[in-house]
C-alpha cells in the first residue's frame, strides 16, 4: 500500500469523525442519551487516533541516522499499537462506565427525534469513510480471505482505520436500537445497555488491532511471493550453486531488510564473487523496490566466508 493511499484513508476518516463527534456530543447533551454520549466519545477517540497515525507516518519518514541505522519505519507500528490501547482504555472504558451508570440510574431520553437524525447522518458519514478505507484495503487484498489479508498486511494504517470504521458502524446501529427500544417500549435502561454493548465492540476491536500490530512490532517477514522472487533471482547466476537461507524483515510498511546465505562455486576468485554479488543486489532492488538493504553471506570456499552488505 502506497503512503499516499494510507493518508487518503486517514484524512477521510479524520474529516468524518471530527464532524460526527461534534454533532454527537451536542445531541447527547440535548437528549441525555448514554448511548449517544458513548458514540460521541467513540468518534472523539477515533479522531485522536487518526492524528496519532498521521504522526506515526510522519515520524516514519525520518532518514536513518547513527543511532537508528535502519531508519524509523517501525514508528508507524508503535503508534498503531498506541491507537489500539487508546480504543480500549478510553473508548471502551468510558462507554462501559456510561452504560453501567445509565443502567443503575436510568432516566428517559429527551427529544429522541434529534438523536435519530444525528445517528442517521453519522451512518452516512461513517459509511463514506468506511467505503474509502475498504477500497484502499481491497487493492492489496487480492483473492485472499479478509482476515488472512489483515494478518498478511504490513501497513497497519489502512486496516486500523477500516476496523475503527467497522466498529463505528456497528456502534451506531446498536445506539439506534437502544434508543428506539427505550422510546418504543419504555424500557429506559436499554439506552445504557446499548452503551455497554458499544464498549464491548470497542474492546474487541482494540484486542484484534493490538494483536495484529504486536506482530509487526516484534518483526514480521516479507510475503511468500517476495521471498520466492528473491530466491529465483539468487539462483539465476551459474556461479551460485545453492541458497542456504533467506531471511527478511519488515522494518516499515514499505521497507524490507534481506539477509541471505549462498553457496558459490569453489573455483571462483574473490573478484568474480564480488561481481556476482553486485549484480544480484542490483537485480533484486530493481525487481523488489521494497527491499532497501541487502546482506549476503557468501560461502566462497570450504571453511571460509565473505560477508557482503548493502
PDB file of C-alpha atoms in Angstrom:
ATOM      1  CA  UNK A   1       0.000   0.000   0.000  1.00  0.00           C
ATOM      2  CA  UNK A   2       1.485   3.293  -1.038  1.00  0.00           C
ATOM      3  CA  UNK A   3       1.837   6.015   1.557  1.00  0.00           C
ATOM      4  CA  UNK A   4      -0.480   8.371  -0.307  1.00  0.00           C
ATOM      5  CA  UNK A   5      -3.200   5.717  -0.256  1.00  0.00           C
ATOM      6  CA  UNK A   6      -2.841   5.333   3.511  1.00  0.00           C
ATOM      7  CA  UNK A   7      -3.021   9.087   4.039  1.00  0.00           C
ATOM      8  CA  UNK A   8      -6.116   9.301   1.867  1.00  0.00           C
ATOM      9  CA  UNK A   9      -7.869   6.803   4.126  1.00  0.00           C
ATOM     10  CA  UNK A  10      -6.769   8.565   7.313  1.00  0.00           C
ATOM     11  CA  UNK A  11      -7.743  12.054   6.130  1.00  0.00           C
ATOM     12  CA  UNK A  12     -11.173  10.777   5.053  1.00  0.00           C
ATOM     13  CA  UNK A  13     -11.719   9.201   8.471  1.00  0.00           C
ATOM     14  CA  UNK A  14     -10.363  12.280  10.266  1.00  0.00           C
ATOM     15  CA  UNK A  15     -12.742  14.632   8.461  1.00  0.00           C
ATOM     16  CA  UNK A  16     -15.740  12.383   9.009  1.00  0.00           C
ATOM     17  CA  UNK A  17     -15.059  11.664  12.692  1.00  0.00           C
ATOM     18  CA  UNK A  18     -14.428  15.303  13.574  1.00  0.00           C
ATOM     19  CA  UNK A  19     -17.809  16.377  12.217  1.00  0.00           C
ATOM     20  CA  UNK A  20     -19.577  13.381  13.701  1.00  0.00           C
ATOM     21  CA  UNK A  21     -18.039  13.816  17.163  1.00  0.00           C
ATOM     22  CA  UNK A  22     -19.191  17.438  17.420  1.00  0.00           C
ATOM     23  CA  UNK A  23     -22.704  16.515  16.316  1.00  0.00           C
ATOM     24  CA  UNK A  24     -22.956  13.519  18.666  1.00  0.00           C
ATOM     25  CA  UNK A  25     -21.835  15.446  21.739  1.00  0.00           C
ATOM     26  CA  UNK A  26     -24.345  18.207  21.000  1.00  0.00           C
ATOM     27  CA  UNK A  27     -27.108  15.625  20.624  1.00  0.00           C
ATOM     28  CA  UNK A  28     -26.022  13.769  23.790  1.00  0.00           C
ATOM     29  CA  UNK A  29     -26.119  16.989  25.815  1.00  0.00           C
ATOM     30  CA  UNK A  30     -29.598  17.800  24.485  1.00  0.00           C
ATOM     31  CA  UNK A  31     -31.179  14.324  24.742  1.00  0.00           C
ATOM     32  CA  UNK A  32     -29.356  12.908  27.775  1.00  0.00           C
ATOM     33  CA  UNK A  33     -28.728   9.633  25.946  1.00  0.00           C
ATOM     34  CA  UNK A  34     -25.906   7.475  27.350  1.00  0.00           C
ATOM     35  CA  UNK A  35     -25.615   5.607  24.050  1.00  0.00           C
ATOM     36  CA  UNK A  36     -25.245   8.913  22.209  1.00  0.00           C
ATOM     37  CA  UNK A  37     -22.602  10.067  24.710  1.00  0.00           C
ATOM     38  CA  UNK A  38     -20.710   6.793  24.161  1.00  0.00           C
ATOM     39  CA  UNK A  39     -20.886   7.327  20.424  1.00  0.00           C
ATOM     40  CA  UNK A  40     -19.556  10.869  20.836  1.00  0.00           C
ATOM     41  CA  UNK A  41     -16.639   9.566  22.906  1.00  0.00           C
ATOM     42  CA  UNK A  42     -16.077   6.854  20.306  1.00  0.00           C
ATOM     43  CA  UNK A  43     -15.854   9.407  17.486  1.00  0.00           C
ATOM     44  CA  UNK A  44     -13.607  11.679  19.558  1.00  0.00           C
ATOM     45  CA  UNK A  45     -11.220   8.790  20.252  1.00  0.00           C
ATOM     46  CA  UNK A  46     -11.235   7.849  16.568  1.00  0.00           C
ATOM     47  CA  UNK A  47     -10.396  11.443  15.635  1.00  0.00           C
ATOM     48  CA  UNK A  48      -7.441  11.432  18.016  1.00  0.00           C
ATOM     49  CA  UNK A  49      -6.369   8.041  16.675  1.00  0.00           C
ATOM     50  CA  UNK A  50      -6.214   9.337  13.123  1.00  0.00           C
ATOM     51  CA  UNK A  51      -3.976  12.131  14.386  1.00  0.00           C
ATOM     52  CA  UNK A  52      -1.690   9.553  16.022  1.00  0.00           C
ATOM     53  CA  UNK A  53      -1.493   7.529  12.801  1.00  0.00           C
ATOM     54  CA  UNK A  54      -0.552  10.651  10.832  1.00  0.00           C
ATOM     55  CA  UNK A  55       2.104  11.400  13.459  1.00  0.00           C
ATOM     56  CA  UNK A  56       3.453   7.878  13.094  1.00  0.00           C
ATOM     57  CA  UNK A  57       3.610   8.172   9.306  1.00  0.00           C
ATOM     58  CA  UNK A  58       5.416  11.498   9.558  1.00  0.00           C
ATOM     59  CA  UNK A  59       7.990  10.185  12.050  1.00  0.00           C
ATOM     60  CA  UNK A  60       8.496   7.014   9.990  1.00  0.00           C
ATOM     61  CA  UNK A  61       9.740   9.180   7.118  1.00  0.00           C
ATOM     62  CA  UNK A  62      12.766  10.397   9.101  1.00  0.00           C
ATOM     63  CA  UNK A  63      16.038   9.322   7.450  1.00  0.00           C
ATOM     64  CA  UNK A  64      18.354   6.818   9.078  1.00  0.00           C
ATOM     65  CA  UNK A  65      20.967   8.221  11.429  1.00  0.00           C
ATOM     66  CA  UNK A  66      23.824   6.956  13.597  1.00  0.00           C
ATOM     67  CA  UNK A  67      21.531   5.967  16.461  1.00  0.00           C
ATOM     68  CA  UNK A  68      18.925   4.329  14.196  1.00  0.00           C
ATOM     69  CA  UNK A  69      20.911   2.948  11.232  1.00  0.00           C
ATOM     70  CA  UNK A  70      17.896   1.182   9.745  1.00  0.00           C
ATOM     71  CA  UNK A  71      15.674   4.247   9.888  1.00  0.00           C
ATOM     72  CA  UNK A  72      12.430   4.990  11.707  1.00  0.00           C
ATOM     73  CA  UNK A  73       9.980   2.933   9.641  1.00  0.00           C
ATOM     74  CA  UNK A  74       8.807   0.974  12.687  1.00  0.00           C
ATOM     75  CA  UNK A  75       7.435   4.184  14.251  1.00  0.00           C
ATOM     76  CA  UNK A  76       4.170   3.588  12.417  1.00  0.00           C
ATOM     77  CA  UNK A  77       3.860   0.188  14.102  1.00  0.00           C
ATOM     78  CA  UNK A  78       4.350   1.734  17.546  1.00  0.00           C
ATOM     79  CA  UNK A  79       1.743   4.437  17.018  1.00  0.00           C
ATOM     80  CA  UNK A  80      -0.733   1.927  15.591  1.00  0.00           C
ATOM     81  CA  UNK A  81      -0.289  -0.062  18.814  1.00  0.00           C
ATOM     82  CA  UNK A  82      -0.913   3.113  20.841  1.00  0.00           C
ATOM     83  CA  UNK A  83      -4.139   3.579  18.857  1.00  0.00           C
ATOM     84  CA  UNK A  84      -5.300   0.098  19.916  1.00  0.00           C
ATOM     85  CA  UNK A  85      -4.588   0.982  23.556  1.00  0.00           C
ATOM     86  CA  UNK A  86      -6.494   4.266  23.196  1.00  0.00           C
ATOM     87  CA  UNK A  87      -9.534   2.488  21.783  1.00  0.00           C
ATOM     88  CA  UNK A  88      -9.537   0.051  24.703  1.00  0.00           C
ATOM     89  CA  UNK A  89      -8.656   2.377  27.576  1.00  0.00           C
ATOM     90  CA  UNK A  90     -10.603   5.472  26.561  1.00  0.00           C
ATOM     91  CA  UNK A  91     -13.259   4.395  24.076  1.00  0.00           C
ATOM     92  CA  UNK A  92     -14.291   1.068  25.590  1.00  0.00           C
ATOM     93  CA  UNK A  93     -13.646   2.097  29.213  1.00  0.00           C
ATOM     94  CA  UNK A  94     -15.748   5.254  29.183  1.00  0.00           C
ATOM     95  CA  UNK A  95     -18.528   3.652  27.121  1.00  0.00           C
ATOM     96  CA  UNK A  96     -18.811   0.809  29.625  1.00  0.00           C
ATOM     97  CA  UNK A  97     -18.798   3.258  32.521  1.00  0.00           C
ATOM     98  CA  UNK A  98     -21.501   5.454  30.946  1.00  0.00           C
ATOM     99  CA  UNK A  99     -23.638   2.431  30.147  1.00  0.00           C
ATOM    100  CA  UNK A 100     -23.426   0.927  33.619  1.00  0.00           C
ATOM    101  CA  UNK A 101     -24.264   4.285  35.220  1.00  0.00           C
ATOM    102  CA  UNK A 102     -27.324   4.633  32.968  1.00  0.00           C
ATOM    103  CA  UNK A 103     -28.479   1.108  33.820  1.00  0.00           C
ATOM    104  CA  UNK A 104     -28.099   1.789  37.553  1.00  0.00           C
ATOM    105  CA  UNK A 105     -29.656   5.264  37.331  1.00  0.00           C
ATOM    106  CA  UNK A 106     -31.955   5.195  34.287  1.00  0.00           C
ATOM    107  CA  UNK A 107     -33.682   8.320  33.032  1.00  0.00           C
ATOM    108  CA  UNK A 108     -35.844   8.969  29.949  1.00  0.00           C
ATOM    109  CA  UNK A 109     -34.306  10.262  26.720  1.00  0.00           C
ATOM    110  CA  UNK A 110     -35.325  13.779  25.751  1.00  0.00           C
ATOM    111  CA  UNK A 111     -36.112  14.606  22.091  1.00  0.00           C
ATOM    112  CA  UNK A 112     -35.226  11.216  20.652  1.00  0.00           C
ATOM    113  CA  UNK A 113     -36.004  12.570  17.164  1.00  0.00           C
ATOM    114  CA  UNK A 114     -32.820  14.640  17.322  1.00  0.00           C
ATOM    115  CA  UNK A 115     -30.845  11.520  18.250  1.00  0.00           C
ATOM    116  CA  UNK A 116     -32.312   9.682  15.255  1.00  0.00           C
ATOM    117  CA  UNK A 117     -31.342  12.487  12.883  1.00  0.00           C
ATOM    118  CA  UNK A 118     -27.793  12.641  14.258  1.00  0.00           C
ATOM    119  CA  UNK A 119     -27.370   8.874  14.103  1.00  0.00           C
ATOM    120  CA  UNK A 120     -28.694   8.824  10.547  1.00  0.00           C
ATOM    121  CA  UNK A 121     -26.208  11.483   9.445  1.00  0.00           C
ATOM    122  CA  UNK A 122     -23.417   9.692  11.305  1.00  0.00           C
ATOM    123  CA  UNK A 123     -24.219   6.448   9.481  1.00  0.00           C
ATOM    124  CA  UNK A 124     -23.926   8.284   6.155  1.00  0.00           C
ATOM    125  CA  UNK A 125     -20.580   9.894   7.077  1.00  0.00           C
ATOM    126  CA  UNK A 126     -19.148   6.732   8.602  1.00  0.00           C
ATOM    127  CA  UNK A 127     -20.357   4.712   5.635  1.00  0.00           C
ATOM    128  CA  UNK A 128     -18.475   7.040   3.296  1.00  0.00           C
ATOM    129  CA  UNK A 129     -15.265   6.799   5.366  1.00  0.00           C
ATOM    130  CA  UNK A 130     -15.620   3.008   5.586  1.00  0.00           C
ATOM    131  CA  UNK A 131     -16.033   2.765   1.814  1.00  0.00           C
ATOM    132  CA  UNK A 132     -12.837   4.765   1.236  1.00  0.00           C
ATOM    133  CA  UNK A 133     -10.900   2.565   3.679  1.00  0.00           C
ATOM    134  CA  UNK A 134     -12.270  -0.675   2.231  1.00  0.00           C
ATOM    135  CA  UNK A 135     -11.453   0.315  -1.353  1.00  0.00           C
ATOM    136  CA  UNK A 136      -7.844   1.041  -0.383  1.00  0.00           C
ATOM    137  CA  UNK A 137      -7.595  -2.205   1.571  1.00  0.00           C
ATOM    138  CA  UNK A 138      -9.112  -4.163  -1.315  1.00  0.00           C
ATOM    139  CA  UNK A 139      -6.271  -3.038  -3.602  1.00  0.00           C
ATOM    140  CA  UNK A 140      -3.851  -5.209  -1.632  1.00  0.00           C
ATOM    141  CA  UNK A 141      -6.318  -7.881  -0.507  1.00  0.00           C
ATOM    142  CA  UNK A 142      -6.426  -9.739  -3.816  1.00  0.00           C
ATOM    143  CA  UNK A 143      -8.104 -13.132  -3.693  1.00  0.00           C
ATOM    144  CA  UNK A 144      -7.173 -13.744  -0.068  1.00  0.00           C
ATOM    145  CA  UNK A 145      -9.877 -14.010   2.619  1.00  0.00           C
ATOM    146  CA  UNK A 146     -10.428 -10.829   4.612  1.00  0.00           C
ATOM    147  CA  UNK A 147      -8.799 -11.965   7.865  1.00  0.00           C
ATOM    148  CA  UNK A 148      -5.856 -13.536   6.017  1.00  0.00           C
ATOM    149  CA  UNK A 149      -5.293 -10.250   4.185  1.00  0.00           C
ATOM    150  CA  UNK A 150      -5.295  -8.379   7.524  1.00  0.00           C
ATOM    151  CA  UNK A 151      -2.780 -10.822   9.005  1.00  0.00           C
ATOM    152  CA  UNK A 152      -0.532 -10.516   5.943  1.00  0.00           C
ATOM    153  CA  UNK A 153      -0.762  -6.717   5.714  1.00  0.00           C
ATOM    154  CA  UNK A 154       2.373  -4.792   6.674  1.00  0.00           C
ATOM    155  CA  UNK A 155       0.657  -1.380   6.620  1.00  0.00           C
ATOM    156  CA  UNK A 156      -1.344  -1.030   9.866  1.00  0.00           C
ATOM    157  CA  UNK A 157      -2.775   2.387   8.968  1.00  0.00           C
ATOM    158  CA  UNK A 158      -5.355   1.110   6.489  1.00  0.00           C
ATOM    159  CA  UNK A 159      -6.637  -1.915   8.412  1.00  0.00           C
ATOM    160  CA  UNK A 160      -6.665   0.104  11.649  1.00  0.00           C
ATOM    161  CA  UNK A 161      -8.937   2.737  10.102  1.00  0.00           C
ATOM    162  CA  UNK A 162     -11.033   0.012   8.472  1.00  0.00           C
ATOM    163  CA  UNK A 163     -11.540  -1.747  11.820  1.00  0.00           C
ATOM    164  CA  UNK A 164     -12.317   1.569  13.532  1.00  0.00           C
ATOM    165  CA  UNK A 165     -14.919   2.449  10.910  1.00  0.00           C
ATOM    166  CA  UNK A 166     -16.441  -1.027  11.085  1.00  0.00           C
ATOM    167  CA  UNK A 167     -16.722  -0.736  14.883  1.00  0.00           C
ATOM    168  CA  UNK A 168     -18.220   2.726  14.421  1.00  0.00           C
ATOM    169  CA  UNK A 169     -20.898   1.446  12.043  1.00  0.00           C
ATOM    170  CA  UNK A 170     -21.791  -1.383  14.427  1.00  0.00           C
ATOM    171  CA  UNK A 171     -21.864   1.068  17.341  1.00  0.00           C
ATOM    172  CA  UNK A 172     -24.227   3.397  15.506  1.00  0.00           C
ATOM    173  CA  UNK A 173     -26.649   0.553  14.791  1.00  0.00           C
ATOM    174  CA  UNK A 174     -26.517  -0.544  18.436  1.00  0.00           C
ATOM    175  CA  UNK A 175     -27.113   3.029  19.648  1.00  0.00           C
ATOM    176  CA  UNK A 176     -30.037   3.356  17.246  1.00  0.00           C
ATOM    177  CA  UNK A 177     -31.540   0.093  18.520  1.00  0.00           C
ATOM    178  CA  UNK A 178     -31.023   1.097  22.164  1.00  0.00           C
ATOM    179  CA  UNK A 179     -32.665   4.495  21.793  1.00  0.00           C
ATOM    180  CA  UNK A 180     -35.518   3.040  19.753  1.00  0.00           C
ATOM    181  CA  UNK A 181     -36.149   0.306  22.339  1.00  0.00           C
ATOM    182  CA  UNK A 182     -36.051   2.767  25.216  1.00  0.00           C
ATOM    183  CA  UNK A 183     -38.533   5.091  23.477  1.00  0.00           C
ATOM    184  CA  UNK A 184     -40.862   2.486  21.975  1.00  0.00           C
ATOM    185  CA  UNK A 185     -41.124   0.027  24.867  1.00  0.00           C
ATOM    186  CA  UNK A 186     -40.461   2.438  27.728  1.00  0.00           C
ATOM    187  CA  UNK A 187     -37.512   0.347  28.942  1.00  0.00           C
ATOM    188  CA  UNK A 188     -35.204   3.253  29.741  1.00  0.00           C
ATOM    189  CA  UNK A 189     -32.221   1.071  30.752  1.00  0.00           C
ATOM    190  CA  UNK A 190     -31.935  -0.209  27.161  1.00  0.00           C
ATOM    191  CA  UNK A 191     -30.129   3.033  26.342  1.00  0.00           C
ATOM    192  CA  UNK A 192     -27.490   2.172  28.953  1.00  0.00           C
ATOM    193  CA  UNK A 193     -27.330  -1.426  27.731  1.00  0.00           C
ATOM    194  CA  UNK A 194     -26.603  -0.122  24.226  1.00  0.00           C
ATOM    195  CA  UNK A 195     -23.686   1.883  25.642  1.00  0.00           C
ATOM    196  CA  UNK A 196     -22.308  -1.264  27.302  1.00  0.00           C
ATOM    197  CA  UNK A 197     -22.550  -3.179  24.018  1.00  0.00           C
ATOM    198  CA  UNK A 198     -20.740  -0.347  22.237  1.00  0.00           C
ATOM    199  CA  UNK A 199     -17.988  -0.584  24.865  1.00  0.00           C
ATOM    200  CA  UNK A 200     -17.672  -4.335  24.275  1.00  0.00           C
ATOM    201  CA  UNK A 201     -17.457  -3.782  20.495  1.00  0.00           C
ATOM    202  CA  UNK A 202     -14.651  -1.272  21.027  1.00  0.00           C
ATOM    203  CA  UNK A 203     -12.834  -3.599  23.426  1.00  0.00           C
ATOM    204  CA  UNK A 204     -12.982  -6.435  20.881  1.00  0.00           C
ATOM    205  CA  UNK A 205     -11.738  -4.145  18.120  1.00  0.00           C
ATOM    206  CA  UNK A 206      -8.875  -2.928  20.302  1.00  0.00           C
ATOM    207  CA  UNK A 207      -7.859  -6.516  21.129  1.00  0.00           C
ATOM    208  CA  UNK A 208      -7.696  -7.555  17.459  1.00  0.00           C
ATOM    209  CA  UNK A 209      -5.751  -4.418  16.474  1.00  0.00           C
ATOM    210  CA  UNK A 210      -3.302  -4.865  19.358  1.00  0.00           C
ATOM    211  CA  UNK A 211      -2.741  -8.487  18.352  1.00  0.00           C
ATOM    212  CA  UNK A 212      -2.015  -7.579  14.721  1.00  0.00           C
ATOM    213  CA  UNK A 213       0.243  -4.609  15.471  1.00  0.00           C
ATOM    214  CA  UNK A 214       2.121  -6.621  18.119  1.00  0.00           C
ATOM    215  CA  UNK A 215       3.290  -8.974  15.389  1.00  0.00           C
ATOM    216  CA  UNK A 216       4.530  -6.045  13.316  1.00  0.00           C
ATOM    217  CA  UNK A 217       6.339  -4.551  16.311  1.00  0.00           C
ATOM    218  CA  UNK A 218       8.104  -7.812  17.075  1.00  0.00           C
ATOM    219  CA  UNK A 219       9.103  -8.168  13.428  1.00  0.00           C
ATOM    220  CA  UNK A 220       7.401  -9.969  10.539  1.00  0.00           C
ATOM    221  CA  UNK A 221       8.906 -11.436   7.395  1.00  0.00           C
ATOM    222  CA  UNK A 222       8.070 -10.291   3.890  1.00  0.00           C
ATOM    223  CA  UNK A 223       5.412 -12.030   1.832  1.00  0.00           C
ATOM    224  CA  UNK A 224       5.961 -15.530   0.437  1.00  0.00           C
ATOM    225  CA  UNK A 225       5.727 -14.070  -3.069  1.00  0.00           C
ATOM    226  CA  UNK A 226       8.591 -11.640  -2.417  1.00  0.00           C
ATOM    227  CA  UNK A 227      10.780 -14.360  -0.879  1.00  0.00           C
ATOM    228  CA  UNK A 228      10.093 -16.698  -3.821  1.00  0.00           C
ATOM    229  CA  UNK A 229      11.039 -13.933  -6.250  1.00  0.00           C
ATOM    230  CA  UNK A 230      14.298 -13.262  -4.393  1.00  0.00           C
ATOM    231  CA  UNK A 231      15.160 -16.963  -4.306  1.00  0.00           C
ATOM    232  CA  UNK A 232      14.672 -17.202  -8.058  1.00  0.00           C
ATOM    233  CA  UNK A 233      16.958 -14.203  -8.633  1.00  0.00           C
ATOM    234  CA  UNK A 234      19.660 -15.578  -6.325  1.00  0.00           C
ATOM    235  CA  UNK A 235      19.697 -18.947  -8.081  1.00  0.00           C
ATOM    236  CA  UNK A 236      19.838 -17.445 -11.580  1.00  0.00           C
ATOM    237  CA  UNK A 237      23.652 -16.962 -11.891  1.00  0.00           C
ATOM    238  CA  UNK A 238      25.573 -20.107 -12.857  1.00  0.00           C
ATOM    239  CA  UNK A 239      28.158 -19.227 -10.193  1.00  0.00           C
ATOM    240  CA  UNK A 240      25.584 -19.763  -7.392  1.00  0.00           C
ATOM    241  CA  UNK A 241      25.212 -23.441  -6.587  1.00  0.00           C
ATOM    242  CA  UNK A 242      22.592 -23.074  -3.884  1.00  0.00           C
ATOM    243  CA  UNK A 243      20.711 -20.834  -1.455  1.00  0.00           C
ATOM    244  CA  UNK A 244      21.168 -21.946   2.136  1.00  0.00           C
ATOM    245  CA  UNK A 245      18.862 -19.469   3.841  1.00  0.00           C
ATOM    246  CA  UNK A 246      16.786 -16.367   3.137  1.00  0.00           C
ATOM    247  CA  UNK A 247      15.600 -14.120   5.931  1.00  0.00           C
ATOM    248  CA  UNK A 248      13.512 -10.993   5.523  1.00  0.00           C
ATOM    249  CA  UNK A 249      12.236  -8.415   7.998  1.00  0.00           C
ATOM    250  CA  UNK A 250       9.767  -5.570   7.549  1.00  0.00           C
ATOM    251  CA  UNK A 251      11.262  -2.550   9.322  1.00  0.00           C
ATOM    252  CA  UNK A 252       8.461  -0.426   7.897  1.00  0.00           C
ATOM    253  CA  UNK A 253       5.412  -0.963   5.666  1.00  0.00           C
ATOM    254  CA  UNK A 254       7.495  -0.269   2.555  1.00  0.00           C
ATOM    255  CA  UNK A 255      10.981  -1.150   3.785  1.00  0.00           C
ATOM    256  CA  UNK A 256      12.323  -4.707   3.882  1.00  0.00           C
ATOM    257  CA  UNK A 257      15.693  -5.940   5.087  1.00  0.00           C
ATOM    258  CA  UNK A 258      17.043  -9.019   3.289  1.00  0.00           C
ATOM    259  CA  UNK A 259      19.747 -11.389   4.509  1.00  0.00           C
ATOM    260  CA  UNK A 260      20.722 -14.495   2.538  1.00  0.00           C
ATOM    261  CA  UNK A 261      23.368 -17.211   2.668  1.00  0.00           C
ATOM    262  CA  UNK A 262      24.635 -18.536  -0.689  1.00  0.00           C
ATOM    263  CA  UNK A 263      26.828 -21.379  -1.911  1.00  0.00           C
ATOM    264  CA  UNK A 264      29.253 -20.375  -4.679  1.00  0.00           C
ATOM    265  CA  UNK A 265      31.424 -22.471  -6.918  1.00  0.00           C
ATOM    266  CA  UNK A 266      34.668 -23.062  -5.044  1.00  0.00           C
ATOM    267  CA  UNK A 267      36.846 -22.248  -8.061  1.00  0.00           C
ATOM    268  CA  UNK A 268      35.623 -18.628  -8.294  1.00  0.00           C
ATOM    269  CA  UNK A 269      38.025 -15.839  -7.429  1.00  0.00           C
ATOM    270  CA  UNK A 270      37.130 -13.187  -4.868  1.00  0.00           C
ATOM    271  CA  UNK A 271      36.805 -10.643  -7.665  1.00  0.00           C
ATOM    272  CA  UNK A 272      34.331 -12.832  -9.550  1.00  0.00           C
ATOM    273  CA  UNK A 273      32.275 -13.319  -6.381  1.00  0.00           C
ATOM    274  CA  UNK A 274      32.135  -9.566  -5.838  1.00  0.00           C
ATOM    275  CA  UNK A 275      30.870  -9.029  -9.396  1.00  0.00           C
ATOM    276  CA  UNK A 276      28.103 -11.592  -8.943  1.00  0.00           C
ATOM    277  CA  UNK A 277      27.113 -10.052  -5.600  1.00  0.00           C
ATOM    278  CA  UNK A 278      26.908  -6.578  -7.119  1.00  0.00           C
ATOM    279  CA  UNK A 279      24.765  -7.882  -9.985  1.00  0.00           C
ATOM    280  CA  UNK A 280      22.463  -9.769  -7.604  1.00  0.00           C
ATOM    281  CA  UNK A 281      21.927  -6.737  -5.368  1.00  0.00           C
ATOM    282  CA  UNK A 282      21.104  -4.537  -8.349  1.00  0.00           C
ATOM    283  CA  UNK A 283      18.683  -7.084  -9.834  1.00  0.00           C
ATOM    284  CA  UNK A 284      16.916  -7.672  -6.506  1.00  0.00           C
ATOM    285  CA  UNK A 285      16.417  -3.963  -5.824  1.00  0.00           C
ATOM    286  CA  UNK A 286      15.038  -3.374  -9.303  1.00  0.00           C
ATOM    287  CA  UNK A 287      12.703  -6.365  -9.083  1.00  0.00           C
ATOM    288  CA  UNK A 288      11.590  -5.709  -5.490  1.00  0.00           C
ATOM    289  CA  UNK A 289      11.658  -1.960  -4.643  1.00  0.00           C
ATOM    290  CA  UNK A 290      10.507  -2.712  -1.093  1.00  0.00           C
ATOM    291  CA  UNK A 291      13.900  -4.223  -0.306  1.00  0.00           C
ATOM    292  CA  UNK A 292      16.083  -1.383   0.914  1.00  0.00           C
ATOM    293  CA  UNK A 293      19.002  -3.245   2.473  1.00  0.00           C
ATOM    294  CA  UNK A 294      20.666  -6.480   1.394  1.00  0.00           C
ATOM    295  CA  UNK A 295      23.173  -8.589   3.317  1.00  0.00           C
ATOM    296  CA  UNK A 296      24.664 -11.636   1.592  1.00  0.00           C
ATOM    297  CA  UNK A 297      26.647 -14.293   3.419  1.00  0.00           C
ATOM    298  CA  UNK A 298      28.726 -15.993   0.755  1.00  0.00           C
ATOM    299  CA  UNK A 299      30.360 -19.397   1.135  1.00  0.00           C
ATOM    300  CA  UNK A 300      33.221 -18.815  -1.311  1.00  0.00           C
ATOM    301  CA  UNK A 301      35.310 -21.830  -0.326  1.00  0.00           C
ATOM    302  CA  UNK A 302      35.387 -24.535   2.277  1.00  0.00           C
ATOM    303  CA  UNK A 303      35.617 -23.166   5.832  1.00  0.00           C
ATOM    304  CA  UNK A 304      35.774 -19.538   4.601  1.00  0.00           C
ATOM    305  CA  UNK A 305      33.005 -16.955   4.304  1.00  0.00           C
ATOM    306  CA  UNK A 306      32.709 -13.499   2.774  1.00  0.00           C
ATOM    307  CA  UNK A 307      30.126 -11.148   4.258  1.00  0.00           C
ATOM    308  CA  UNK A 308      28.757  -8.561   1.850  1.00  0.00           C
ATOM    309  CA  UNK A 309      26.193  -5.945   2.728  1.00  0.00           C
ATOM    310  CA  UNK A 310      24.435  -3.019   1.067  1.00  0.00           C
TER     311      UNK A 310
END
